[in-house]
Amino acid sequence: MIRCVQLLLHIGLSAAIWVCAYYLNGWMFAAFESTRTANWVFLPAAVRLLAVLLFGGPGAIGLGIGTLVTNTPIFGWMTMPSAAVATLSAIAPYIAVRAGGALLHLPATLHGITGVSLLQLGAMSAVSSVFLHSVLFYVLGSDNGVRGFVSMLVGDVLGTLLVLYVLRTLLALGGRWRGEKLGGPS
Amino acid sequence: MAKNRNASQTYMRFINLAAAIRALPTFPALDAMEERVLNGLAAVWATGVDVKVLEAMNFGADTSPSTVHRRLKGLQTKGLIRMYSSPQDSRIRLIAPTDLANQYFEQMGRCLSLAVRNDAR
């Protein structure tokens, strides 16, 4: 029962954070939209990476569900293209993180993961997502050519870096605040 | 037992991920020689003295001046130092730290304080 609740929590959290990040990105970076399906800055790319790293399979499922929700204005609710894009959104980062983790010899607990290996996993996740999405869009006839591919790739990479470094800053500020509170050197 | 292991595994992933995020590189990577040269420069800057390029090239007794000069170029490319002509004598080139170098020293100082504090515990 508790395992079930935990699974649902992981799926729900991943889906909710994906949806929030998607709409936040649309609000903050509307001016950077390249095509209907690509943006030069795409913050949710970091959510793909972090959801799969933290929650594994349930994280990927949550990403798929979140993508179904955010895809509705573009592909319609529960249409074939929408389901296909949602499935890819779940599978691509999952495969990239699993493959990347194996290449980097990371255990399931991520013990030993470094800042550099996190960036490497981010790059793998971005490349796999962009490549698979581009192939799918080509098959669906929504292909935006080289421009769409490049803007998706740049968007995923920039979005991932932005989120990771904002989190890094927040963690550093939190640590400094805690240090000052304890009266130690900052 | 299985459910506890799943919950603790998620928590461990969170802890390790947070540590990795904290460790994201923020400064250009320096090799051992560049670090040595930069630390040598920092020691002289701390005394309030200007460092000439020619003096810096003779910092290491066991390192050739040309090697040091290459490293100085590398540090300049990475934005950690700037070289400029002396206002008194334009033939003399001086080395000054950039804001990035000062941030680097600050961060090293913080890491050292943290290490000392953890050690004292």
mmCIF file of C-alpha atoms in Angstrom:
data_model
loop_
_atom_site.group_PDB
_atom_site.id
_atom_site.type_symbol
_atom_site.label_atom_id
_atom_site.label_comp_id
_atom_site.label_asym_id
_atom_site.label_seq_id
_atom_site.Cartn_x
_atom_site.Cartn_y
_atom_site.Cartn_z
ATOM 1 C CA MET A 1 0.000 0.000 0.000
ATOM 2 C CA ILE A 2 2.747 2.422 1.010
ATOM 3 C CA ARG A 3 4.754 1.402 -2.051
ATOM 4 C CA CYS A 4 1.718 2.202 -4.188
ATOM 5 C CA VAL A 5 1.364 5.624 -2.566
ATOM 6 C CA GLN A 6 5.060 6.288 -3.113
ATOM 7 C CA LEU A 7 4.784 5.319 -6.788
ATOM 8 C CA LEU A 8 1.777 7.574 -7.303
ATOM 9 C CA LEU A 9 3.581 10.383 -5.490
ATOM 10 C CA HIS A 10 6.622 10.091 -7.754
ATOM 11 C CA ILE A 11 4.473 9.948 -10.875
ATOM 12 C CA GLY A 12 2.280 12.824 -9.728
ATOM 13 C CA LEU A 13 5.216 15.015 -8.687
ATOM 14 C CA SER A 14 7.027 14.480 -11.981
ATOM 15 C CA ALA A 15 3.874 15.256 -13.975
ATOM 16 C CA ALA A 16 3.031 18.343 -11.898
ATOM 17 C CA ILE A 17 6.546 19.778 -12.018
ATOM 18 C CA TRP A 18 6.714 19.138 -15.771
ATOM 19 C CA VAL A 19 3.434 20.997 -16.367
ATOM 20 C CA CYS A 20 4.502 23.916 -14.128
ATOM 21 C CA ALA A 21 7.917 24.152 -15.784
ATOM 22 C CA TYR A 22 6.336 24.012 -19.243
ATOM 23 C CA TYR A 23 3.960 26.884 -18.582
ATOM 24 C CA LEU A 24 6.615 28.861 -16.692
ATOM 25 C CA ASN A 25 8.893 28.463 -19.697
ATOM 26 C CA GLY A 26 6.113 29.605 -22.017
ATOM 27 C CA TRP A 27 5.571 32.681 -19.862
ATOM 28 C CA MET A 28 9.247 33.597 -19.306
ATOM 29 C CA PHE A 29 10.626 32.749 -22.727
ATOM 30 C CA ALA A 30 7.707 33.355 -25.079
ATOM 31 C CA ALA A 31 9.947 35.646 -27.121
ATOM 32 C CA PHE A 32 12.390 32.774 -27.700
ATOM 33 C CA GLU A 33 9.854 30.477 -29.337
ATOM 34 C CA SER A 34 11.310 29.104 -32.544
ATOM 35 C CA THR A 35 8.446 26.919 -33.792
ATOM 36 C CA ARG A 36 5.224 25.509 -32.313
ATOM 37 C CA THR A 37 7.217 22.670 -30.767
ATOM 38 C CA ALA A 38 10.600 24.261 -30.116
ATOM 39 C CA ASN A 39 11.957 27.065 -27.992
ATOM 40 C CA TRP A 40 15.502 28.420 -27.825
ATOM 41 C CA VAL A 41 15.316 28.069 -24.031
ATOM 42 C CA PHE A 42 13.464 25.035 -22.663
ATOM 43 C CA LEU A 43 13.518 24.734 -18.868
ATOM 44 C CA PRO A 44 11.450 21.505 -18.731
ATOM 45 C CA ALA A 45 14.439 19.667 -20.260
ATOM 46 C CA ALA A 46 15.990 19.813 -16.782
ATOM 47 C CA VAL A 47 12.803 18.327 -15.331
ATOM 48 C CA ARG A 48 13.184 15.340 -17.703
ATOM 49 C CA LEU A 49 16.706 14.746 -16.402
ATOM 50 C CA LEU A 50 15.987 15.274 -12.698
ATOM 51 C CA ALA A 51 12.695 13.341 -12.653
ATOM 52 C CA VAL A 52 14.331 10.249 -14.136
ATOM 53 C CA LEU A 53 17.438 10.561 -11.958
ATOM 54 C CA LEU A 54 15.373 10.892 -8.781
ATOM 55 C CA PHE A 55 12.415 8.638 -9.457
ATOM 56 C CA GLY A 56 13.542 6.350 -12.275
ATOM 57 C CA GLY A 57 10.679 4.654 -14.118
ATOM 58 C CA PRO A 58 7.846 6.379 -12.205
ATOM 59 C CA GLY A 59 9.517 9.701 -13.001
ATOM 60 C CA ALA A 60 9.465 8.848 -16.696
ATOM 61 C CA ILE A 61 5.781 7.865 -16.482
ATOM 62 C CA GLY A 62 5.046 11.192 -14.808
ATOM 63 C CA LEU A 63 6.828 12.993 -17.639
ATOM 64 C CA GLY A 64 4.664 11.159 -20.159
ATOM 65 C CA ILE A 65 1.464 12.117 -18.339
ATOM 66 C CA GLY A 66 2.605 15.727 -17.986
ATOM 67 C CA THR A 67 3.436 15.880 -21.672
ATOM 68 C CA LEU A 68 -0.047 14.562 -22.561
ATOM 69 C CA VAL A 69 -1.469 17.548 -20.678
ATOM 70 C CA THR A 70 0.854 20.156 -22.202
ATOM 71 C CA ASN A 71 0.505 18.653 -25.703
ATOM 72 C CA THR A 72 -3.251 19.168 -25.811
ATOM 73 C CA PRO A 73 -3.207 22.679 -27.340
ATOM 74 C CA ILE A 74 -0.801 21.493 -30.052
ATOM 75 C CA PHE A 75 -1.906 17.956 -30.928
ATOM 76 C CA GLY A 76 -5.298 17.676 -29.244
ATOM 77 C CA TRP A 77 -6.298 15.563 -26.237
ATOM 78 C CA MET A 78 -5.337 11.863 -26.445
ATOM 79 C CA THR A 79 -4.772 11.861 -30.184
ATOM 80 C CA MET A 80 -2.255 9.497 -31.745
ATOM 81 C CA PRO A 81 0.404 12.212 -32.254
ATOM 82 C CA SER A 82 -0.100 13.442 -28.696
ATOM 83 C CA ALA A 83 0.304 9.949 -27.262
ATOM 84 C CA ALA A 84 3.372 9.334 -29.423
ATOM 85 C CA VAL A 85 5.066 12.557 -28.294
ATOM 86 C CA ALA A 86 4.190 11.816 -24.663
ATOM 87 C CA THR A 87 5.653 8.327 -24.934
ATOM 88 C CA LEU A 88 8.860 9.697 -26.394
ATOM 89 C CA SER A 89 9.069 12.349 -23.693
ATOM 90 C CA ALA A 90 9.043 9.517 -21.177
ATOM 91 C CA ILE A 91 11.276 7.053 -22.981
ATOM 92 C CA ALA A 92 14.018 9.329 -24.329
ATOM 93 C CA PRO A 93 15.352 10.682 -21.011
ATOM 94 C CA TYR A 94 14.863 7.285 -19.354
ATOM 95 C CA ILE A 95 17.013 5.544 -21.958
ATOM 96 C CA ALA A 96 19.606 8.332 -21.907
ATOM 97 C CA VAL A 97 19.931 8.328 -18.121
ATOM 98 C CA ARG A 98 20.072 4.521 -17.905
ATOM 99 C CA ALA A 99 22.633 4.277 -20.706
ATOM 100 C CA GLY A 100 24.606 7.243 -19.386
ATOM 101 C CA GLY A 101 24.537 5.874 -15.862
ATOM 102 C CA ALA A 102 25.905 2.536 -17.098
ATOM 103 C CA LEU A 103 28.660 4.282 -19.103
ATOM 104 C CA LEU A 104 29.613 6.386 -16.079
ATOM 105 C CA HIS A 105 29.347 3.339 -13.759
ATOM 106 C CA LEU A 106 26.794 5.038 -11.528
ATOM 107 C CA PRO A 107 24.900 2.795 -9.076
ATOM 108 C CA ALA A 108 21.142 3.059 -8.512
ATOM 109 C CA THR A 109 21.719 5.366 -5.545
ATOM 110 C CA LEU A 110 23.801 7.741 -7.753
ATOM 111 C CA HIS A 111 26.631 7.441 -5.242
ATOM 112 C CA GLY A 112 29.724 9.058 -6.741
ATOM 113 C CA ILE A 113 27.880 11.258 -9.223
ATOM 114 C CA THR A 114 29.871 14.433 -9.789
ATOM 115 C CA GLY A 115 28.957 17.838 -11.164
ATOM 116 C CA VAL A 116 30.642 16.972 -14.434
ATOM 117 C CA SER A 117 28.861 13.621 -14.791
ATOM 118 C CA LEU A 118 25.564 15.394 -14.083
ATOM 119 C CA LEU A 119 26.291 17.744 -16.973
ATOM 120 C CA GLN A 120 27.190 14.749 -19.164
ATOM 121 C CA LEU A 121 23.898 13.049 -18.332
ATOM 122 C CA GLY A 122 22.084 16.302 -19.098
ATOM 123 C CA ALA A 123 23.723 16.476 -22.498
ATOM 124 C CA MET A 124 22.847 12.830 -23.255
ATOM 125 C CA SER A 125 19.248 13.383 -22.202
ATOM 126 C CA ALA A 126 19.001 16.514 -24.369
ATOM 127 C CA VAL A 127 20.515 14.856 -27.446
ATOM 128 C CA SER A 128 18.368 11.714 -27.173
ATOM 129 C CA SER A 129 15.161 13.714 -26.623
ATOM 130 C CA VAL A 130 15.842 16.089 -29.483
ATOM 131 C CA PHE A 131 16.877 13.355 -31.893
ATOM 132 C CA LEU A 132 13.876 11.131 -31.194
ATOM 133 C CA HIS A 133 11.431 14.041 -31.200
ATOM 134 C CA SER A 134 12.809 15.260 -34.525
ATOM 135 C CA VAL A 135 12.374 11.826 -36.065
ATOM 136 C CA LEU A 136 8.810 11.624 -34.741
ATOM 137 C CA PHE A 137 7.904 15.099 -35.971
ATOM 138 C CA TYR A 138 9.285 14.182 -39.393
ATOM 139 C CA VAL A 139 7.134 11.050 -39.470
ATOM 140 C CA LEU A 140 4.090 13.019 -38.304
ATOM 141 C CA GLY A 141 4.632 15.632 -40.964
ATOM 142 C CA SER A 142 5.138 18.393 -38.372
ATOM 143 C CA ASP A 143 8.792 18.576 -39.176
ATOM 144 C CA ASN A 144 10.350 22.051 -38.782
ATOM 145 C CA GLY A 145 13.564 21.166 -40.539
ATOM 146 C CA VAL A 146 17.056 21.979 -39.382
ATOM 147 C CA ARG A 147 15.946 25.140 -37.596
ATOM 148 C CA GLY A 148 13.539 23.169 -35.433
ATOM 149 C CA PHE A 149 16.205 20.568 -34.626
ATOM 150 C CA VAL A 150 18.849 23.163 -33.752
ATOM 151 C CA SER A 151 16.514 25.298 -31.650
ATOM 152 C CA MET A 152 15.277 22.207 -29.777
ATOM 153 C CA LEU A 153 18.845 21.111 -29.051
ATOM 154 C CA VAL A 154 19.985 24.568 -27.962
ATOM 155 C CA GLY A 155 16.786 24.987 -25.939
ATOM 156 C CA ASP A 156 17.199 21.701 -24.096
ATOM 157 C CA VAL A 157 20.861 22.322 -23.316
ATOM 158 C CA LEU A 158 20.350 25.938 -22.217
ATOM 159 C CA GLY A 159 17.255 25.069 -20.227
ATOM 160 C CA THR A 160 19.040 22.253 -18.406
ATOM 161 C CA LEU A 161 22.070 24.417 -17.616
ATOM 162 C CA LEU A 162 19.895 27.292 -16.423
ATOM 163 C CA VAL A 163 17.892 25.156 -14.019
ATOM 164 C CA LEU A 164 20.919 23.271 -12.674
ATOM 165 C CA TYR A 165 22.880 26.443 -12.008
ATOM 166 C CA VAL A 166 19.897 28.177 -10.397
ATOM 167 C CA LEU A 167 19.537 25.142 -8.116
ATOM 168 C CA ARG A 168 23.268 25.311 -7.407
ATOM 169 C CA THR A 169 22.965 28.977 -6.437
ATOM 170 C CA LEU A 170 19.971 28.273 -4.207
ATOM 171 C CA LEU A 171 21.796 25.414 -2.461
ATOM 172 C CA ALA A 172 24.874 27.626 -1.960
ATOM 173 C CA LEU A 173 22.741 30.465 -0.548
ATOM 174 C CA GLY A 174 20.969 28.021 1.719
ATOM 175 C CA GLY A 175 24.269 26.668 2.968
ATOM 176 C CA ARG A 176 25.622 30.169 3.564
ATOM 177 C CA TRP A 177 22.500 31.210 5.442
ATOM 178 C CA ARG A 178 22.732 28.089 7.568
ATOM 179 C CA GLY A 179 26.408 28.774 8.258
ATOM 180 C CA GLU A 180 25.703 32.345 9.310
ATOM 181 C CA LYS A 181 22.854 31.166 11.532
ATOM 182 C CA LEU A 182 25.235 28.798 13.322
ATOM 183 C CA GLY A 183 27.715 31.630 13.766
ATOM 184 C CA GLY A 184 30.456 30.015 11.666
ATOM 185 C CA PRO A 185 32.536 31.623 8.914
ATOM 186 C CA SER A 186 30.481 31.986 5.730
ATOM 187 C CA MET B 1 11.884 -4.104 4.366
ATOM 188 C CA ALA B 2 11.535 -3.699 0.566
ATOM 189 C CA LYS B 3 9.417 -0.550 0.935
ATOM 190 C CA ASN B 4 11.943 0.943 3.351
ATOM 191 C CA ARG B 5 14.743 0.219 0.912
ATOM 192 C CA ASN B 6 12.852 1.969 -1.925
ATOM 193 C CA ALA B 7 12.207 5.056 0.192
ATOM 194 C CA SER B 8 15.799 5.170 1.389
ATOM 195 C CA GLN B 9 17.086 4.661 -2.165
ATOM 196 C CA THR B 10 15.071 7.685 -3.358
ATOM 197 C CA TYR B 11 16.417 9.677 -0.434
ATOM 198 C CA MET B 12 19.995 8.586 -1.229
ATOM 199 C CA ARG B 13 19.510 9.592 -4.865
ATOM 200 C CA PHE B 14 18.256 12.982 -3.674
ATOM 201 C CA ILE B 15 21.247 13.475 -1.365
ATOM 202 C CA ASN B 16 23.768 12.436 -4.019
ATOM 203 C CA LEU B 17 22.056 14.548 -6.677
ATOM 204 C CA ALA B 18 22.072 17.620 -4.419
ATOM 205 C CA ALA B 19 25.792 17.084 -3.785
ATOM 206 C CA ALA B 20 26.430 16.815 -7.536
ATOM 207 C CA ILE B 21 24.481 20.034 -8.169
ATOM 208 C CA ARG B 22 26.543 21.810 -5.500
ATOM 209 C CA ALA B 23 29.674 20.532 -7.231
ATOM 210 C CA LEU B 24 28.742 21.862 -10.680
ATOM 211 C CA PRO B 25 31.824 23.519 -12.142
ATOM 212 C CA THR B 26 31.684 27.304 -11.991
ATOM 213 C CA PHE B 27 35.221 28.179 -12.791
ATOM 214 C CA PRO B 28 37.318 27.212 -15.793
ATOM 215 C CA ALA B 29 39.174 23.982 -15.023
ATOM 216 C CA LEU B 30 42.805 24.615 -14.123
ATOM 217 C CA ASP B 31 45.582 22.092 -14.453
ATOM 218 C CA ALA B 32 48.096 21.614 -11.636
ATOM 219 C CA MET B 33 50.652 24.017 -13.120
ATOM 220 C CA GLU B 34 48.107 26.766 -13.734
ATOM 221 C CA GLU B 35 46.894 26.390 -10.170
ATOM 222 C CA ARG B 36 50.462 26.665 -8.912
ATOM 223 C CA VAL B 37 51.116 29.788 -10.958
ATOM 224 C CA LEU B 38 47.842 31.370 -9.846
ATOM 225 C CA ASN B 39 48.539 30.602 -6.194
ATOM 226 C CA GLY B 40 52.037 32.042 -6.574
ATOM 227 C CA LEU B 41 50.562 35.216 -8.048
ATOM 228 C CA ALA B 42 47.973 35.377 -5.272
ATOM 229 C CA ALA B 43 50.712 35.248 -2.631
ATOM 230 C CA VAL B 44 52.431 38.266 -4.189
ATOM 231 C CA TRP B 45 49.185 40.208 -4.797
ATOM 232 C CA ALA B 46 48.317 39.707 -1.146
ATOM 233 C CA THR B 47 51.368 41.827 -0.215
ATOM 234 C CA GLY B 48 50.063 44.666 -2.371
ATOM 235 C CA VAL B 49 52.927 44.447 -4.856
ATOM 236 C CA ASP B 50 52.513 44.510 -8.624
ATOM 237 C CA VAL B 51 53.725 41.383 -10.383
ATOM 238 C CA LYS B 52 55.767 41.701 -13.553
ATOM 239 C CA VAL B 53 55.402 39.046 -16.220
ATOM 240 C CA LEU B 54 59.190 38.487 -16.183
ATOM 241 C CA GLU B 55 59.151 37.936 -12.423
ATOM 242 C CA ALA B 56 56.229 35.533 -12.697
ATOM 243 C CA MET B 57 58.099 33.537 -15.346
ATOM 244 C CA ASN B 58 60.834 32.871 -12.777
ATOM 245 C CA PHE B 59 58.459 31.798 -9.996
ATOM 246 C CA GLY B 60 59.176 28.094 -10.197
ATOM 247 C CA ALA B 61 62.789 27.011 -9.692
ATOM 248 C CA ASP B 62 61.939 23.646 -11.231
ATOM 249 C CA THR B 63 59.920 25.020 -14.150
ATOM 250 C CA SER B 64 61.171 26.685 -17.300
ATOM 251 C CA PRO B 65 60.117 30.329 -17.825
ATOM 252 C CA SER B 66 58.558 29.450 -21.176
ATOM 253 C CA THR B 67 56.320 26.873 -19.501
ATOM 254 C CA VAL B 68 55.215 29.438 -16.930
ATOM 255 C CA HIS B 69 54.594 31.983 -19.681
ATOM 256 C CA ARG B 70 52.396 29.458 -21.514
ATOM 257 C CA ARG B 71 50.418 28.956 -18.322
ATOM 258 C CA LEU B 72 50.068 32.713 -17.886
ATOM 259 C CA LYS B 73 48.595 32.868 -21.387
ATOM 260 C CA GLY B 74 46.255 30.042 -20.434
ATOM 261 C CA LEU B 75 45.122 31.895 -17.309
ATOM 262 C CA GLN B 76 44.561 35.015 -19.394
ATOM 263 C CA THR B 77 42.454 33.051 -21.905
ATOM 264 C CA LYS B 78 40.383 31.648 -19.045
ATOM 265 C CA GLY B 79 39.742 35.163 -17.813
ATOM 266 C CA LEU B 80 41.576 34.814 -14.505
ATOM 267 C CA ILE B 81 44.334 37.338 -15.074
ATOM 268 C CA ARG B 82 44.901 40.337 -17.263
ATOM 269 C CA MET B 83 48.264 41.583 -18.481
ATOM 270 C CA TYR B 84 48.832 45.256 -19.086
ATOM 271 C CA SER B 85 51.691 47.669 -19.686
ATOM 272 C CA SER B 86 53.074 49.490 -16.667
ATOM 273 C CA PRO B 87 52.021 53.159 -16.582
ATOM 274 C CA GLN B 88 55.588 54.077 -15.558
ATOM 275 C CA ASP B 89 57.372 52.060 -18.217
ATOM 276 C CA SER B 90 55.452 50.701 -21.192
ATOM 277 C CA ARG B 91 58.167 48.079 -21.779
ATOM 278 C CA ILE B 92 57.193 46.366 -18.543
ATOM 279 C CA ARG B 93 54.150 44.087 -18.565
ATOM 280 C CA LEU B 94 52.288 43.631 -15.289
ATOM 281 C CA ILE B 95 49.793 40.982 -14.197
ATOM 282 C CA ALA B 96 46.603 41.750 -12.285
ATOM 283 C CA PRO B 97 43.789 39.475 -11.073
ATOM 284 C CA THR B 98 40.349 39.750 -12.664
ATOM 285 C CA ASP B 99 37.021 39.661 -10.797
ATOM 286 C CA LEU B 100 36.793 35.976 -11.703
ATOM 287 C CA ALA B 101 40.145 35.302 -9.996
ATOM 288 C CA ASN B 102 38.993 37.156 -6.882
ATOM 289 C CA GLN B 103 35.792 35.073 -6.836
ATOM 290 C CA TYR B 104 37.933 31.947 -7.231
ATOM 291 C CA PHE B 105 40.112 32.886 -4.227
ATOM 292 C CA GLU B 106 36.998 33.705 -2.223
ATOM 293 C CA GLN B 107 35.487 30.324 -3.008
ATOM 294 C CA MET B 108 38.748 28.538 -2.135
ATOM 295 C CA GLY B 109 38.819 30.415 1.157
ATOM 296 C CA ARG B 110 35.227 29.359 1.887
ATOM 297 C CA CYS B 111 36.017 25.724 1.072
ATOM 298 C CA LEU B 112 39.045 25.865 3.356
ATOM 299 C CA SER B 113 37.031 27.393 6.214
ATOM 300 C CA LEU B 114 34.382 24.714 5.760
ATOM 301 C CA ALA B 115 37.012 21.973 5.773
ATOM 302 C CA VAL B 116 38.615 23.382 8.921
ATOM 303 C CA ARG B 117 35.239 23.704 10.619
ATOM 304 C CA ASN B 118 34.265 20.107 9.736
ATOM 305 C CA ASP B 119 37.653 18.895 10.908
ATOM 306 C CA ALA B 120 37.265 20.666 14.268
ATOM 307 C CA ARG B 121 33.955 18.813 14.802
#
